[in-house]
GROMACS .gro file of C-alpha atoms in nm:
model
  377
    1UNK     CA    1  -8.748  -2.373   0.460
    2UNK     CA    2  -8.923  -2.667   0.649
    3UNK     CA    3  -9.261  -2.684   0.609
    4UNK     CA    4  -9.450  -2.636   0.896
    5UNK     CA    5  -9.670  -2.963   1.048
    6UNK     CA    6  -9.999  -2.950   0.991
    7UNK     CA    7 -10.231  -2.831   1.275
    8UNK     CA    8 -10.428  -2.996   1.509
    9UNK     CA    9 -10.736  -3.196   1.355
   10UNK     CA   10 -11.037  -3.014   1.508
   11UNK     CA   11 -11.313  -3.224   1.653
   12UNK     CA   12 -11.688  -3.123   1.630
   13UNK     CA   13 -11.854  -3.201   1.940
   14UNK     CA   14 -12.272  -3.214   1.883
   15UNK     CA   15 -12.475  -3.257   2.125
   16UNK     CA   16 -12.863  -3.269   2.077
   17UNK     CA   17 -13.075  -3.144   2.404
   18UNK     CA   18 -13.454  -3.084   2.486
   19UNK     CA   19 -13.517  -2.936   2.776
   20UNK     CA   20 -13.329  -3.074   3.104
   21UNK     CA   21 -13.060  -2.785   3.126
   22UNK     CA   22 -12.905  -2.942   3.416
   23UNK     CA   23 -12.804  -3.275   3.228
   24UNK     CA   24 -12.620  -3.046   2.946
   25UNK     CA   25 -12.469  -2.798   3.173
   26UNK     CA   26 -12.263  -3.113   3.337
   27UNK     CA   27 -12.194  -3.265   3.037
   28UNK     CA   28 -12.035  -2.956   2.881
   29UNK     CA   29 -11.866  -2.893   3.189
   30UNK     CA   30 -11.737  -3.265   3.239
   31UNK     CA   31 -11.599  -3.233   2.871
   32UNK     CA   32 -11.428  -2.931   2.905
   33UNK     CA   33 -11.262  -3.065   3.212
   34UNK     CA   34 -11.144  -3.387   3.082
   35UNK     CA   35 -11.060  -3.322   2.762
   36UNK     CA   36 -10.671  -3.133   2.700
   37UNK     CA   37 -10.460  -3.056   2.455
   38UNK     CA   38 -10.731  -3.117   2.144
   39UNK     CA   39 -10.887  -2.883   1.928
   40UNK     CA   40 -11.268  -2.873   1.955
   41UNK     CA   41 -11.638  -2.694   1.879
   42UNK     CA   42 -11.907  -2.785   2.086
   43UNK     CA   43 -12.234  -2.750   1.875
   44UNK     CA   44 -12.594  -2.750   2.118
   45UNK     CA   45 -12.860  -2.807   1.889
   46UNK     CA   46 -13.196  -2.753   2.083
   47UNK     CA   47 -13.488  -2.967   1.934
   48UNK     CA   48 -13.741  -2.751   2.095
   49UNK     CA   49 -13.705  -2.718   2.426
   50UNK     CA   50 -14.000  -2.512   2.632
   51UNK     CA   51 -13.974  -2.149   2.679
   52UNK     CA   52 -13.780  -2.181   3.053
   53UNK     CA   53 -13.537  -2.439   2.939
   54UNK     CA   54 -13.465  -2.269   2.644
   55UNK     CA   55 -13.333  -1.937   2.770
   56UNK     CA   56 -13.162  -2.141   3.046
   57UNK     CA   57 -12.994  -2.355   2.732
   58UNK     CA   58 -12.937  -2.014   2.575
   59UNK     CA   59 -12.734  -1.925   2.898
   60UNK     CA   60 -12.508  -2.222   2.913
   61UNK     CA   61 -12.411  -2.225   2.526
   62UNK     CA   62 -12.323  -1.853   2.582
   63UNK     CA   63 -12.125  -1.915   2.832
   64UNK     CA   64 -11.963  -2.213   2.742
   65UNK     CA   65 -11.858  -2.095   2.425
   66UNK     CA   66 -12.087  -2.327   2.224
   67UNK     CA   67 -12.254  -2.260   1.922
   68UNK     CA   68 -12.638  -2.327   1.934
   69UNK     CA   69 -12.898  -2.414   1.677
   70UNK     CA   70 -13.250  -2.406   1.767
   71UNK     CA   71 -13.528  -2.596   1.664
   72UNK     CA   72 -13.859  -2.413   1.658
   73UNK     CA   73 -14.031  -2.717   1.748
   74UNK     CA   74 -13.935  -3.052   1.856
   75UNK     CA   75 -13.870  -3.254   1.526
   76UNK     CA   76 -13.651  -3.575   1.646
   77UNK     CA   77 -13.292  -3.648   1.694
   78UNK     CA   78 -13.158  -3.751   1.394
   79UNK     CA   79 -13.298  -3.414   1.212
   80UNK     CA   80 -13.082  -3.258   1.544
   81UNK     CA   81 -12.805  -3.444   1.465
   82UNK     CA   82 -12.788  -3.364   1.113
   83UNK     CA   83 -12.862  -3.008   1.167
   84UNK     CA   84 -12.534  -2.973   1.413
   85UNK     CA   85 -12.320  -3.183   1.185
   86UNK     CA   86 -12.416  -2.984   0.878
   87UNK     CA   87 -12.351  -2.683   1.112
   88UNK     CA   88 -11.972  -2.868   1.190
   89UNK     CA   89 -11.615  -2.803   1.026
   90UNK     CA   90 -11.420  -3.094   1.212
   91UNK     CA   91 -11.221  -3.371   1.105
   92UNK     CA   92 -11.425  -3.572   1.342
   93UNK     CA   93 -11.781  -3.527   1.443
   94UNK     CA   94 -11.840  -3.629   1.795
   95UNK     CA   95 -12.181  -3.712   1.868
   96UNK     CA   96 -12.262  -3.687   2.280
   97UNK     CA   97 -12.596  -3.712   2.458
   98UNK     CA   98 -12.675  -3.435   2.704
   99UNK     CA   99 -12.711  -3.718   2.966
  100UNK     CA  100 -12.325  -3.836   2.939
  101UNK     CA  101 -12.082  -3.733   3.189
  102UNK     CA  102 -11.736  -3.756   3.137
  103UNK     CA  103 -11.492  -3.827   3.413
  104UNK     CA  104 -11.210  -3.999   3.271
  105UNK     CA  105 -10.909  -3.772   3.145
  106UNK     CA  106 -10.788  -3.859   2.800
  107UNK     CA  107 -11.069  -4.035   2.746
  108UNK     CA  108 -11.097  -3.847   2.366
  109UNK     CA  109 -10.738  -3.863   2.311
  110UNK     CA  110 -10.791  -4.262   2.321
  111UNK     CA  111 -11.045  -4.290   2.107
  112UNK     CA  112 -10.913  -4.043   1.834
  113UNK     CA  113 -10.608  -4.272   1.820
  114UNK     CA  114 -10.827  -4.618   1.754
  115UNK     CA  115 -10.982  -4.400   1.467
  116UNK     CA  116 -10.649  -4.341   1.320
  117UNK     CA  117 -10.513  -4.662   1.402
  118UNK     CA  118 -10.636  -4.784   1.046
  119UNK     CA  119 -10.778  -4.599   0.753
  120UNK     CA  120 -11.093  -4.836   0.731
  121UNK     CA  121 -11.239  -4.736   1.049
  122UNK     CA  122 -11.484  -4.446   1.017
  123UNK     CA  123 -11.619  -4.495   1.394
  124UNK     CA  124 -11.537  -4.527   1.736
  125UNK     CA  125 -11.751  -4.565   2.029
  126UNK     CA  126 -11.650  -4.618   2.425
  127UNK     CA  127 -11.698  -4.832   2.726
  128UNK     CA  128 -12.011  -4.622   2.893
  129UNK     CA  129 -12.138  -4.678   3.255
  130UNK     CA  130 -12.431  -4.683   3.445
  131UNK     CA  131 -12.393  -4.469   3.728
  132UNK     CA  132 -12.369  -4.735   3.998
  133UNK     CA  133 -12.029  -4.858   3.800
  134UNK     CA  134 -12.190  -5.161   3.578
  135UNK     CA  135 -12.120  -5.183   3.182
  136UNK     CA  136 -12.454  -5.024   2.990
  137UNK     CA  137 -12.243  -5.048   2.638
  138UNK     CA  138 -11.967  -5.229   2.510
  139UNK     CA  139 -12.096  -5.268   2.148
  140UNK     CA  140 -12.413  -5.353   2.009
  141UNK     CA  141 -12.491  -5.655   1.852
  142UNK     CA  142 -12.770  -5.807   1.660
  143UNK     CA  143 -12.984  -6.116   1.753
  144UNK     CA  144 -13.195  -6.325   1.466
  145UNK     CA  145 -13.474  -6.248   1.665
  146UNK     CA  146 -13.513  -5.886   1.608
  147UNK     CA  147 -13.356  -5.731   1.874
  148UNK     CA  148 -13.055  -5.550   1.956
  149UNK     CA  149 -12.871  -5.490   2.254
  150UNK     CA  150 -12.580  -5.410   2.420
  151UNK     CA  151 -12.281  -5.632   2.527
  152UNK     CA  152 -12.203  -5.715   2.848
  153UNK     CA  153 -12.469  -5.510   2.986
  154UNK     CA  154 -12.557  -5.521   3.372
  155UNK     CA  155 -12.191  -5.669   3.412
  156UNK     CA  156 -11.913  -5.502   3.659
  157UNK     CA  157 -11.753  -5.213   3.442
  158UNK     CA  158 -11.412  -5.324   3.457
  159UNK     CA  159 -11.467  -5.648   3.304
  160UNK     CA  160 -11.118  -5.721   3.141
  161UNK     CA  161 -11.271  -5.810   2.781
  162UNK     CA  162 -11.482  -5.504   2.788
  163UNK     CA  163 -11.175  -5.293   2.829
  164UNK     CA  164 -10.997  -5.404   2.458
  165UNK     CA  165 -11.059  -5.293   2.154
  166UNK     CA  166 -11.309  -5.467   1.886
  167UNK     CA  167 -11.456  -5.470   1.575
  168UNK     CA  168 -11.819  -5.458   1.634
  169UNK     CA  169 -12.154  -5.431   1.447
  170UNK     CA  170 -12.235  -5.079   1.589
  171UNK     CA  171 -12.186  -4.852   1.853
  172UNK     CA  172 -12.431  -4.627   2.031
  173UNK     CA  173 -12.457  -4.249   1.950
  174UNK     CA  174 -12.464  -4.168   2.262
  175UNK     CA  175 -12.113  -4.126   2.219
  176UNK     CA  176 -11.959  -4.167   1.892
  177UNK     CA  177 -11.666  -4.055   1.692
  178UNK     CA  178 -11.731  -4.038   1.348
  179UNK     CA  179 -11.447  -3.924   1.035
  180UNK     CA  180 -11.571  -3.650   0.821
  181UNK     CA  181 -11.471  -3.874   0.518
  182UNK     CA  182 -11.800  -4.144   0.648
  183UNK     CA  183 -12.042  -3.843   0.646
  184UNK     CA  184 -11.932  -3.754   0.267
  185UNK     CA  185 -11.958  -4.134   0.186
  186UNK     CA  186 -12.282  -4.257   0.334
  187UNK     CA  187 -12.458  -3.945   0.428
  188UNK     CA  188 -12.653  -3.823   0.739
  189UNK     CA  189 -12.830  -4.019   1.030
  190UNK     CA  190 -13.163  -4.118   0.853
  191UNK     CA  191 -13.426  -3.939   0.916
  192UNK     CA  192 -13.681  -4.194   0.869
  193UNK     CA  193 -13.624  -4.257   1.222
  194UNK     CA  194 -13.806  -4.064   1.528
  195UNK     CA  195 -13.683  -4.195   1.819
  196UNK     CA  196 -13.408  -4.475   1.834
  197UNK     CA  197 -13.234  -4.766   1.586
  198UNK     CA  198 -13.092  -4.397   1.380
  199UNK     CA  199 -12.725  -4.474   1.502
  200UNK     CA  200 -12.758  -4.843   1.471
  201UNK     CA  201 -12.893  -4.802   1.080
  202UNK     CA  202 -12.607  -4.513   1.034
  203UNK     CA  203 -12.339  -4.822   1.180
  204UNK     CA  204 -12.508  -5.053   0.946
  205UNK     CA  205 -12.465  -4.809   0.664
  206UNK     CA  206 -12.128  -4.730   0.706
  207UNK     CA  207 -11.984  -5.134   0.736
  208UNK     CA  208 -12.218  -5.236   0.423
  209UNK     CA  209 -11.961  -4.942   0.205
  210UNK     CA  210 -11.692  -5.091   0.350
  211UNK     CA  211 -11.600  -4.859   0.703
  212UNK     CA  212 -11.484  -5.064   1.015
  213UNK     CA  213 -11.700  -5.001   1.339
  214UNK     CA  214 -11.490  -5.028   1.661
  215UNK     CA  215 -11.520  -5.021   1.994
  216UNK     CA  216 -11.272  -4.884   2.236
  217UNK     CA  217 -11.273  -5.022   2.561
  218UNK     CA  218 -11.029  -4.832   2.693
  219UNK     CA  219 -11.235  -4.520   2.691
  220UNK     CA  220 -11.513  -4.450   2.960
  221UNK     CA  221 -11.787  -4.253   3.018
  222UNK     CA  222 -12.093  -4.267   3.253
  223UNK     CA  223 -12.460  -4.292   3.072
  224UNK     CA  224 -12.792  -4.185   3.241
  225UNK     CA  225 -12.948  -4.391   2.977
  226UNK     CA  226 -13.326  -4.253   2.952
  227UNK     CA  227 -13.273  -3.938   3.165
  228UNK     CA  228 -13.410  -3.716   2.904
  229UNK     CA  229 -13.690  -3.973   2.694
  230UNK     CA  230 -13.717  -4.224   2.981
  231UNK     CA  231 -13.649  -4.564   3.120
  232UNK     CA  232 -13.944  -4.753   3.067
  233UNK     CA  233 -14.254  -4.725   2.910
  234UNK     CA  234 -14.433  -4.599   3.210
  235UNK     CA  235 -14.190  -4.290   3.209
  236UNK     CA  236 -14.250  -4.215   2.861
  237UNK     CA  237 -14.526  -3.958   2.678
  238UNK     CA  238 -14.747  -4.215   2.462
  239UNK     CA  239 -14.627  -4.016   2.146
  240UNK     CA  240 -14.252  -4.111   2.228
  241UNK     CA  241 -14.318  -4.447   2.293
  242UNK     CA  242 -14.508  -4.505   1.997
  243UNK     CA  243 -14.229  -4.320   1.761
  244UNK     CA  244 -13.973  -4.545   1.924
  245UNK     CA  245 -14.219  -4.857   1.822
  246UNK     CA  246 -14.221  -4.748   1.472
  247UNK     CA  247 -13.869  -4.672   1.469
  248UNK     CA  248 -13.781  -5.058   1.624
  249UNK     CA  249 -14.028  -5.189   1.279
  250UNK     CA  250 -13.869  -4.948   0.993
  251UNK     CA  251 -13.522  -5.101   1.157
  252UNK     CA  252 -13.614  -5.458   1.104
  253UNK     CA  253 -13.844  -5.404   0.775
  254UNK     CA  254 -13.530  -5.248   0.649
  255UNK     CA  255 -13.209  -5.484   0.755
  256UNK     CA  256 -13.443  -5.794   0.842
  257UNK     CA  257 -13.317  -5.943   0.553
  258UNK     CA  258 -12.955  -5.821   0.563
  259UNK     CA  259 -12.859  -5.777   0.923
  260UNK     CA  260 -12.534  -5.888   0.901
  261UNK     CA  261 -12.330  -5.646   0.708
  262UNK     CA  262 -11.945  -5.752   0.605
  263UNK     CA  263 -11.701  -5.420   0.566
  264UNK     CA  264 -11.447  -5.681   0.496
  265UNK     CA  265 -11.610  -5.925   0.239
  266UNK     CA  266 -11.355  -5.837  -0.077
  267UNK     CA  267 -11.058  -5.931   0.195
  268UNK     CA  268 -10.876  -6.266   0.200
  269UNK     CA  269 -10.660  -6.381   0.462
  270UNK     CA  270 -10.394  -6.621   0.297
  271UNK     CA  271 -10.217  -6.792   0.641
  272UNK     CA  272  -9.909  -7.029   0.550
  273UNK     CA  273  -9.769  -7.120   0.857
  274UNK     CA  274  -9.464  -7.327   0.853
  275UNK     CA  275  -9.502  -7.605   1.109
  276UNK     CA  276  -9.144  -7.630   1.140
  277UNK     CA  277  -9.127  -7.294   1.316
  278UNK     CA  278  -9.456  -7.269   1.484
  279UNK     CA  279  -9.826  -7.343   1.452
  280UNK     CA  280 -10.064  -7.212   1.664
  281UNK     CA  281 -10.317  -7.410   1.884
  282UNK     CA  282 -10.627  -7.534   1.688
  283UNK     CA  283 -10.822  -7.350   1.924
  284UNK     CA  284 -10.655  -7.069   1.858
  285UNK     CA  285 -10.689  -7.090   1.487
  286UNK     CA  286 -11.052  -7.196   1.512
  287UNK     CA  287 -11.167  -6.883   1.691
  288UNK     CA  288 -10.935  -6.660   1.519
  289UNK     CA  289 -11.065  -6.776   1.157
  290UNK     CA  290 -11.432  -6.763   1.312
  291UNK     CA  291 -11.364  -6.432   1.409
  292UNK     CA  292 -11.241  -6.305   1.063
  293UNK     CA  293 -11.496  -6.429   0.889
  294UNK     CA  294 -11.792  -6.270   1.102
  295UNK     CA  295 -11.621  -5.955   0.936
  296UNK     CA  296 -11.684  -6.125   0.593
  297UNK     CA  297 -11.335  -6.254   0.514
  298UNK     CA  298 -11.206  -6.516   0.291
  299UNK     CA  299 -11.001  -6.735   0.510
  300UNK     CA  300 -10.739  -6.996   0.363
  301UNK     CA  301 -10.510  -7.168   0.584
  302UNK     CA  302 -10.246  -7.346   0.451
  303UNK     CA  303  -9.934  -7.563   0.672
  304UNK     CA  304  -9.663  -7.579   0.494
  305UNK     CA  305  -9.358  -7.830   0.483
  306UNK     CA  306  -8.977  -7.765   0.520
  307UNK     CA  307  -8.996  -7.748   0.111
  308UNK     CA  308  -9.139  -7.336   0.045
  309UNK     CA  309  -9.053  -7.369  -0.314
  310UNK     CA  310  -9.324  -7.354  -0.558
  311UNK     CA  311  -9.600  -7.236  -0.282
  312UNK     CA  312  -9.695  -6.943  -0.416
  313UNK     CA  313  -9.793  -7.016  -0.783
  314UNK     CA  314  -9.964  -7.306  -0.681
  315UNK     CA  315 -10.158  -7.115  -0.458
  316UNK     CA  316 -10.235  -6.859  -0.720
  317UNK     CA  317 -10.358  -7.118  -0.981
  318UNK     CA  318 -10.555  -7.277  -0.732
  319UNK     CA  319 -10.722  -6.966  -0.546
  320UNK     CA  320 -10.772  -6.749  -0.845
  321UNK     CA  321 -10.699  -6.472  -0.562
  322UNK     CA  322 -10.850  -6.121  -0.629
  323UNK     CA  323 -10.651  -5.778  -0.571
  324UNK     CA  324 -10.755  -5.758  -0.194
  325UNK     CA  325 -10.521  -6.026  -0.093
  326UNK     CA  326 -10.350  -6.031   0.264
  327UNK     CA  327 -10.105  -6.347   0.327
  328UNK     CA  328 -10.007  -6.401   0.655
  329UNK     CA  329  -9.686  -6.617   0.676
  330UNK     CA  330  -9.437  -6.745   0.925
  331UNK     CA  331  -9.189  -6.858   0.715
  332UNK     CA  332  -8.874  -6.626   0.594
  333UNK     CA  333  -8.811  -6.863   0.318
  334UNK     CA  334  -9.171  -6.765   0.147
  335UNK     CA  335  -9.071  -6.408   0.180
  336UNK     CA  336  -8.798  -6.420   0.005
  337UNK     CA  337  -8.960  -6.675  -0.246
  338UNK     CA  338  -9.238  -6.461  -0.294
  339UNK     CA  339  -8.957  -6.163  -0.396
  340UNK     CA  340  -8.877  -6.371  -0.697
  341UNK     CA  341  -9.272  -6.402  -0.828
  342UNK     CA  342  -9.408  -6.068  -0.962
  343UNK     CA  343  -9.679  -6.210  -1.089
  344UNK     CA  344  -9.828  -6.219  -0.741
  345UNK     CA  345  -9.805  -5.871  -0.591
  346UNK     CA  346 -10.002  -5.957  -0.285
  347UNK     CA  347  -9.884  -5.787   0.031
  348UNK     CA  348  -9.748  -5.980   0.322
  349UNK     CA  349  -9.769  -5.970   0.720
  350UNK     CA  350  -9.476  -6.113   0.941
  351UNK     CA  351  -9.582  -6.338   1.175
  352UNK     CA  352  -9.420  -6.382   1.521
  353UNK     CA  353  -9.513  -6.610   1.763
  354UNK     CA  354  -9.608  -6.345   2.028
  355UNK     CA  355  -9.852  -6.239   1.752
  356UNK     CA  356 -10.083  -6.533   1.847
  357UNK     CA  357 -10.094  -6.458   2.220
  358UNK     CA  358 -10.071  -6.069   2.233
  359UNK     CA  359 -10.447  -6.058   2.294
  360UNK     CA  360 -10.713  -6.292   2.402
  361UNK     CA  361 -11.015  -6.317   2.191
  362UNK     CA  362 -11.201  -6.104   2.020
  363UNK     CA  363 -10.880  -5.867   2.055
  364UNK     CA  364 -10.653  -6.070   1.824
  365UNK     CA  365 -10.931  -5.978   1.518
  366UNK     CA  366 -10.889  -5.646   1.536
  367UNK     CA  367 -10.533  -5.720   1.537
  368UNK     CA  368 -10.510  -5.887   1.230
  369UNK     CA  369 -10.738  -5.661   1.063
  370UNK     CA  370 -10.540  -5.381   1.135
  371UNK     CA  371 -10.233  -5.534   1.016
  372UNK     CA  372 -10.392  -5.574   0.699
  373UNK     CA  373 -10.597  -5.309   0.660
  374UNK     CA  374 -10.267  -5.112   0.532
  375UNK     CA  375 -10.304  -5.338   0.237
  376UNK     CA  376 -10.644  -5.298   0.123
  377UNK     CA  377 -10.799  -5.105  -0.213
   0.00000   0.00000   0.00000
């Protein structure tokens, strides 16, 4: 009898509101509409909306289908969060702000597929929008400074290197994608934090144990950043602004000293490249072995003459390489060398030409990294 395929994964879809009915009631409705052919639960969890808003959130879950949680009183939005995911049965958690409107169909089904395009990546985030059509997020990274931002922010939204795919340092959870198997791993969003930096420590957590953080470009969304806890501090209650204040120095009191976080620091990249049948441009090495190693790999590049024989001990004596090995080769004649030497059960990657052009910078990283991520422990 042939066994039947296994069902649909299911994704959880949370999405954390106070007050501002309006804002959720397109958002549901924009997801509902744009999203096909995937299994889903849409969790509300109300963090204390007033007495109007709340019957009117009451309204929309009921019709919607939604399940909702309510908070007595408004706690913060990690303890929301955490509330819906604990409340969640999905493969994937989807975390979505009430003030994100979806317009692009299959924008889910594109970034379910970057999560499963490698084991090691535990979250996705998307290209989102301000509404007049610029980039608000494309990433987040980290400055020495202190501060964090967004890339490519305030440029046109259909910059071509904001529409690939990248490793980053975190992604906003205004819209994220998150495994089940991270949650079990790491934990919740910490609840340390009242307002802001709870995504971008939860990102940080994740790469330290080892989980990938990427970036799909290819899925967009439009973000009414501040709609619901304002723009500026002049739109802000004094309370929020001063828990987003403390949240900014519990952030930097806690990762000030370890910012940059490697997922991939037990990985080496071995590259022998046989001159004889191609080596890349030096600047294409450079910024490909730069990139790597932001990611906290071991990089060794070695050329190698028309004479294969004998590489690979030598390069085992002299590397002392560990069990997360990747060696990246151009040469069929170290293949089938490295067929004769048990003693150095490292996997390998074929290397084609087209391999070192199929994407422009950062793009080819993630490439390589999910070529070998197959390979790793």
């Amino acid at each position: 009898m042939k066994k039947k395929a296994d069902p649909q994964p299911l994704v959880s879809v949370v999405i954390p509101t106070l007050n501002r009915s309006e804002l959720l009631e397109k958002c549901i409705s924009s997801f509902i509409q744009t999203v096909k052919n995937i299994r889903y639960e849409i969790i509300v969890v109300d963090d204390g909306s007033i007495a109007d808003e709340k019957e009117k959130i009451r309204a929309l879950a009921l019709g919607y289908g939604c399940k909702l949680l309510e908070m007595p009183f408004r706690q913060s939005y990690a303890k929301a969060v955490n509330k819906g995911v604990e409340a969640s049965s999905g493969t994937y958690v989807l975390l979505l702000n009430n003030d994100v409107l979806l317009y692009q169909p299959g924008w889910l089904r594109k970034i379910i597929n970057t999560a499963k395009s490698a084991w090691n990546i535990g979250i996705v985030g998307c290209r989102l929008l301000y509404s007049d059509g610029t980039i608000q997020h494309a990433g987040g990274i980290l400055y020495q400074d202190e501060r964090y931002d967004h890339l490519y922010r305030g440029e046109p939204g259909a910059l071509p290197k904001a529409r690939l795919i990248y490793d980053v340092a975190s992604v906003t959870g205004a819209l994220m994608l998150v495994k089940r198997e991270v949650f079990a791993d790491i934990g919740l969003l910490s609840e340390d934090y009242r307002l802001s930096y709870e995504d971008l420590d939860f990102c940080l957590r994740a790469r330290k144990k080892g989980w990938r953080v990427v970036y799909c470009g290819k899925s967009a969304a439009i973000h009414d950043e501040g709609s619901t806890r304002g723009r500026n501090r002049e739109d802000k209650p004094s309370e929020w602004y001063e828990e987003e204040l403390q949240s900014h120095i519990t952030f930097w009191q806690r990762w000030r000293q370890d910012m940059t976080t490697y997922p991939l620091q037990n990985l080496t990249f071995i590259f022998l490249l046989n001159k004889r049948f191609y080596i890349p441009p030096v600047q294409k090495l450079v910024s490909l072995t730069a990139g790597l190693q932001e990611h906290g790999c071991r990089i060794v590049l070695r050329k190698v003459d028309d004479d294969s024989k004998g590489v690979l001990p030598s390069l085992r004596d002299d590397l002392h390489l560990s069990e997360n090995c990747v060696l990246v080769t151009n040469d069929q004649e170290i293949f089938s060398e490295a067929a004769k030497y048990n003693c150095m059960p490292i996997p390998f990657v074929p290397s084609a030409p087209k391999d070192w052009y199929r994407y422009p910078f950062p793009q080819d990283v993630h490439f390589w990294i999910n070529a070998a991520s197959p390979y790793l422990k």
